[in-house]
PDB file of C-alpha atoms in Angstrom:
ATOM      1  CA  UNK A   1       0.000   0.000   0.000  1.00 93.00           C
ATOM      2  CA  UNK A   2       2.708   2.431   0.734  1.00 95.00           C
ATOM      3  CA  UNK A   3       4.318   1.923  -2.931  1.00 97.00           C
ATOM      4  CA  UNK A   4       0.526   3.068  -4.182  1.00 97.00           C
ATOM      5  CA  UNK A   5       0.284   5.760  -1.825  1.00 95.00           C
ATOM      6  CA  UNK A   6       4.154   7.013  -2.783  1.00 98.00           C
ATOM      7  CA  UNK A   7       3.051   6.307  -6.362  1.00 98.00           C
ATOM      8  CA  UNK A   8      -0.525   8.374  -6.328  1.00 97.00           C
ATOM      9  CA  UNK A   9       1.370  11.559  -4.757  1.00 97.00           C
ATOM     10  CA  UNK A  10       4.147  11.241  -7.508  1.00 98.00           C
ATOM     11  CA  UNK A  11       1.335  11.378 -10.073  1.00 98.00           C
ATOM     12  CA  UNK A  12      -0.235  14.172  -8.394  1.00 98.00           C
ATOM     13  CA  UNK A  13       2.659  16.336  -8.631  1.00 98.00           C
ATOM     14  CA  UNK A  14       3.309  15.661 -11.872  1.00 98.00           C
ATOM     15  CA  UNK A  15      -0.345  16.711 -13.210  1.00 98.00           C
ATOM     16  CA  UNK A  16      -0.124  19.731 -10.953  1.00 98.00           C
ATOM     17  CA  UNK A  17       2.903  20.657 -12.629  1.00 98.00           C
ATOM     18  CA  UNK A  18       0.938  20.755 -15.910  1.00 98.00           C
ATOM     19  CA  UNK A  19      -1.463  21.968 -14.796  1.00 98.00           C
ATOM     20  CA  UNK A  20      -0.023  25.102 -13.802  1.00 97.00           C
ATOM     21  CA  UNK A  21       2.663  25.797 -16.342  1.00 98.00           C
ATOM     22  CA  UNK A  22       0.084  24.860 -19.342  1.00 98.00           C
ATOM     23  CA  UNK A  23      -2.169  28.080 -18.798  1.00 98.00           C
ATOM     24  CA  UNK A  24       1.016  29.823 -18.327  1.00 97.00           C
ATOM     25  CA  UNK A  25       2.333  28.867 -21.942  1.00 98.00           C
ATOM     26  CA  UNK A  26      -1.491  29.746 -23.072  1.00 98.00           C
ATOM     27  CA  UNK A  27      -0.791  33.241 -21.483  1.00 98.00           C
ATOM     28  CA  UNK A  28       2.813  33.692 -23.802  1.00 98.00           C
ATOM     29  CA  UNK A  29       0.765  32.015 -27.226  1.00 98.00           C
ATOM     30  CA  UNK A  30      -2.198  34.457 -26.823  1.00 98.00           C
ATOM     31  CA  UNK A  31       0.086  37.255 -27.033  1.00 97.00           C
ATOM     32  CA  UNK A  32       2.069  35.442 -30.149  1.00 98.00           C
ATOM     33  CA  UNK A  33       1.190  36.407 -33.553  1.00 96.00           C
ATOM     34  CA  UNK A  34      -0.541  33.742 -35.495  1.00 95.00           C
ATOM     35  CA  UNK A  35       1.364  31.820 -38.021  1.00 94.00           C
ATOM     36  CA  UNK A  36       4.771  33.127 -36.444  1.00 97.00           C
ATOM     37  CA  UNK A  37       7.291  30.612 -35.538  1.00 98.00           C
ATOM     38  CA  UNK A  38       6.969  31.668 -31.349  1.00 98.00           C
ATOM     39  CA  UNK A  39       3.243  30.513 -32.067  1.00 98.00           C
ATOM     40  CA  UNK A  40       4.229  27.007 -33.256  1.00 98.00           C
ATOM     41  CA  UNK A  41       6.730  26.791 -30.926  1.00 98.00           C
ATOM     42  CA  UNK A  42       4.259  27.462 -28.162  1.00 98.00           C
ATOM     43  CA  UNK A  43       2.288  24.626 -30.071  1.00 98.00           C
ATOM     44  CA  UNK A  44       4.357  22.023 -29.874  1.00 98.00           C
ATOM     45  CA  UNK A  45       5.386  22.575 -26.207  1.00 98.00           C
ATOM     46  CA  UNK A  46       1.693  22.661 -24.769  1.00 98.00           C
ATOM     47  CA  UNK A  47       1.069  19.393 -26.989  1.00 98.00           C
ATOM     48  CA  UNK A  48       3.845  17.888 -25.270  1.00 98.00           C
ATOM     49  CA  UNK A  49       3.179  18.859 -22.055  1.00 98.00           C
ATOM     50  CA  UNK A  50      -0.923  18.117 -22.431  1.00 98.00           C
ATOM     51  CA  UNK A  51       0.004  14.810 -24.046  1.00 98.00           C
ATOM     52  CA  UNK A  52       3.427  13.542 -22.618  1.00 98.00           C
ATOM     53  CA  UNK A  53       3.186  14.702 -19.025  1.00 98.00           C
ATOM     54  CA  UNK A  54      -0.265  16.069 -17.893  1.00 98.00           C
ATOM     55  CA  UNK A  55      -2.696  13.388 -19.223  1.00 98.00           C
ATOM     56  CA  UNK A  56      -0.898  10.556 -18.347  1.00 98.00           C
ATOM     57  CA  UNK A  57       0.113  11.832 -14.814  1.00 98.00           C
ATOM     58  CA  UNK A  58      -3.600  12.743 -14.364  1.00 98.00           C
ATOM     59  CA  UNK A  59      -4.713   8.918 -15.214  1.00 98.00           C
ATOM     60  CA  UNK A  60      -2.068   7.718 -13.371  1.00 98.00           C
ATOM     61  CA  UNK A  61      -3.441   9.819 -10.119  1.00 98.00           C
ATOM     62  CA  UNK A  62      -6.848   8.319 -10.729  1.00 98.00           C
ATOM     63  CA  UNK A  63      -5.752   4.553 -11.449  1.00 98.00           C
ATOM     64  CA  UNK A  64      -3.504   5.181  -7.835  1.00 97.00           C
ATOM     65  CA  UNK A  65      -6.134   6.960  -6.636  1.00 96.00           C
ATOM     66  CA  UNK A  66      -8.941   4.057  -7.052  1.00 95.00           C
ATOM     67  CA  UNK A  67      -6.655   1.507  -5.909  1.00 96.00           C
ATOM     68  CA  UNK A  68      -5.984   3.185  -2.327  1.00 94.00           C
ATOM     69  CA  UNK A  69      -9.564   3.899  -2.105  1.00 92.00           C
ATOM     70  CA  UNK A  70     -11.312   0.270  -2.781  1.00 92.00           C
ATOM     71  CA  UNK A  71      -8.236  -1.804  -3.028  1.00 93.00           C
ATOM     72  CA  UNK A  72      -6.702  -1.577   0.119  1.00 90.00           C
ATOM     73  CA  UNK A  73      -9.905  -0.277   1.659  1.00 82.00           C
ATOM     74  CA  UNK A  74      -8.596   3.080   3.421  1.00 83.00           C
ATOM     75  CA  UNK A  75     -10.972   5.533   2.529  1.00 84.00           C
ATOM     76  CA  UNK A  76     -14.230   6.073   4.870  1.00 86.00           C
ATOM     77  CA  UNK A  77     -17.039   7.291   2.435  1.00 87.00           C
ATOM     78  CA  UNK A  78     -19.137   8.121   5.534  1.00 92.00           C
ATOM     79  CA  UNK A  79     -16.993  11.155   6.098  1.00 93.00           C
ATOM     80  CA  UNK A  80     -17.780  13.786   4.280  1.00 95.00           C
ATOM     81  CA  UNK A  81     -13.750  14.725   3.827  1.00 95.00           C
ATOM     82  CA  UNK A  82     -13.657  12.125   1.396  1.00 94.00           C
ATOM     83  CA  UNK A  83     -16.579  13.180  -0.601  1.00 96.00           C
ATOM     84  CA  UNK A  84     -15.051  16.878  -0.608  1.00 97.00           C
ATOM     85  CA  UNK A  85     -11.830  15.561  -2.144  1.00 96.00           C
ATOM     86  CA  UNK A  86     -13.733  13.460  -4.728  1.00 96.00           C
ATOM     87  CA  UNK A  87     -15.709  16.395  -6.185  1.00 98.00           C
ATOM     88  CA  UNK A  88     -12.334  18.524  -6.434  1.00 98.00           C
ATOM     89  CA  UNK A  89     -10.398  15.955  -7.733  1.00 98.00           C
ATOM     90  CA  UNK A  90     -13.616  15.785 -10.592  1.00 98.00           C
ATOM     91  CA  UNK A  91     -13.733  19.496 -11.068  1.00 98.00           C
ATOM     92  CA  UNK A  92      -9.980  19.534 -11.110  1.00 98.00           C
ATOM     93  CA  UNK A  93     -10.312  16.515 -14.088  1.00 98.00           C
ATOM     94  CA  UNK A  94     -13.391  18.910 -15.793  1.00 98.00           C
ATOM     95  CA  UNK A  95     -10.700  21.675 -15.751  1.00 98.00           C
ATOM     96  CA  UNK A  96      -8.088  19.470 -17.376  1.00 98.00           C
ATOM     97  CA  UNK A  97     -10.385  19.018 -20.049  1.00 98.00           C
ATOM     98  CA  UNK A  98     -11.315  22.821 -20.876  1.00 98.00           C
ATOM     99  CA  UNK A  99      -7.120  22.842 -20.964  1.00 98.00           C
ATOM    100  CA  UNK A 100      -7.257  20.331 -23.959  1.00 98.00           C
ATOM    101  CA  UNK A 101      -9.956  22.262 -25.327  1.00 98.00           C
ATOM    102  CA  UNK A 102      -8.064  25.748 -25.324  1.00 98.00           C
ATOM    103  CA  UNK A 103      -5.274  23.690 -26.499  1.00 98.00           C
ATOM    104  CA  UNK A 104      -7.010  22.532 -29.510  1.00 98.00           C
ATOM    105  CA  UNK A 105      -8.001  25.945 -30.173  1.00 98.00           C
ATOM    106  CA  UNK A 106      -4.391  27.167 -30.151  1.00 98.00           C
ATOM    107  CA  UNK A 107      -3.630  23.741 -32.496  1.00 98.00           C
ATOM    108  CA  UNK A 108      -6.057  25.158 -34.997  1.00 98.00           C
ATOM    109  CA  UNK A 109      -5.329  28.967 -34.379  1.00 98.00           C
ATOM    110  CA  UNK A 110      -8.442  29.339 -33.015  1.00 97.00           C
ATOM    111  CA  UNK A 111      -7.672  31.127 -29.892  1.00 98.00           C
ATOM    112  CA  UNK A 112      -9.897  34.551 -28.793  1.00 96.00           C
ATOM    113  CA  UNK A 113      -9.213  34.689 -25.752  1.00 98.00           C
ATOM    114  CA  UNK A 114      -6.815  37.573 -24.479  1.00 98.00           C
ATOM    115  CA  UNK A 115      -3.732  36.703 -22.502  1.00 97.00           C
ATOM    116  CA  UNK A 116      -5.880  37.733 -19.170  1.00 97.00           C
ATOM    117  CA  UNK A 117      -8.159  35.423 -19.018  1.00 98.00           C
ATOM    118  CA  UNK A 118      -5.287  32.734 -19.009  1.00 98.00           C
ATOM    119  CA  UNK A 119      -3.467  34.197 -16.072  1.00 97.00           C
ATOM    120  CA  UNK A 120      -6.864  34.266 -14.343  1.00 95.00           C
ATOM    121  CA  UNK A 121      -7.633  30.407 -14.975  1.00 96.00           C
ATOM    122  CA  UNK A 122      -4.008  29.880 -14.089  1.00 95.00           C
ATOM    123  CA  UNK A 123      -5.099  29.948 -10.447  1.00 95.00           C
ATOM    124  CA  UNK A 124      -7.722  27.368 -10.649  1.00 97.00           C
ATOM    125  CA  UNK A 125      -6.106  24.294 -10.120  1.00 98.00           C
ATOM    126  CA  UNK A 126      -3.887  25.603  -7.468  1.00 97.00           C
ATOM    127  CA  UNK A 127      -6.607  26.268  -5.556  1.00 98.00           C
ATOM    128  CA  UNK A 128      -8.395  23.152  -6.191  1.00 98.00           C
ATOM    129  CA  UNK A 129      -5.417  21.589  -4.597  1.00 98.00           C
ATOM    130  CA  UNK A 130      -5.312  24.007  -1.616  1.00 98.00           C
ATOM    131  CA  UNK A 131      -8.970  22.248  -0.972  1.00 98.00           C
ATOM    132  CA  UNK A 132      -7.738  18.714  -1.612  1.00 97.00           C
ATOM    133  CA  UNK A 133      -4.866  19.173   0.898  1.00 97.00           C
ATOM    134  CA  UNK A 134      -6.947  20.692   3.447  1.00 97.00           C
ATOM    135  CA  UNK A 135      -9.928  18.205   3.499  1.00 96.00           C
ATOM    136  CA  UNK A 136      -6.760  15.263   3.365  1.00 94.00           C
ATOM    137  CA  UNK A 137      -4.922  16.336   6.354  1.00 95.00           C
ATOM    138  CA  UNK A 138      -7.487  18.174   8.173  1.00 97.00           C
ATOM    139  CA  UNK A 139     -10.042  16.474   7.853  1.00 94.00           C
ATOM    140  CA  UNK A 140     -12.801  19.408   8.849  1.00 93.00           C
ATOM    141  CA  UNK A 141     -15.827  16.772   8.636  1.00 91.00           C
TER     142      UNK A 141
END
């Protein structure tokens, strides 16, 4: 169990790591002319980072995730902790999702969006996580 729970954390940091420094590359692209090589540039290193980092850490929390929860039988569903965490961890997932949506839009040069709005959804995850972390440890109900 301690491998899993060492391996879920692991997995967590890595998709946090996306998903913070993602928006932050949508910020730069926004600003980037269309068509210029900074704009491709910024294309290939969100696909990389959506594809080769972010989406598989993210399954990787869930599959760890699960396997805590109902395989080694450590997670009390009668406190409502537990249910906090797993409607974050959802919304968190929803907002990974919009991500790969804005990043198809930047694939296709689709983007509208001015650089401000993706240093405002920049702070979403993070604070997602603030919740997670404080319903973990804490444990406020």
């Amino acid at each position: 169990m301690e491998w899993v729970k060492a391996l879920h954390i692991l997995s967590v940091i890595a998709w946090m790591a996306g998903m913070l420094y993602l928006p932050r590359l949508f910020v730069y692209h926004a600003d980037a002319e269309k068509g210029s090589v900074q704009s491709e540039t910024f294309k290939v290193m969100e696909r990389r980072l959506y594809r080769g980092i972010t989406t598989p850490a993210m399954l990787a929390t869930w599959v760890f995730g699960l396997w805590l929860a109902f395989g080694f039988g450590i997670v009390d569903f009668s406190q409502g902790w537990m249910w906090l965490k797993a409607v974050m961890v959802l919304l968190l997932s929803g907002v990974h999702g919009f991500y790969g949506r804005l990043l198809r839009d930047f694939a296709n040069d689709r983007n509208v969006r001015p650089s401000r709005f993706f240093r405002a959804i920049n702070e979403i995850p993070f604070v997602i996580a603030i919740v997670i972390v404080i319903a973990v440890v804490v444990k406020p109900f």
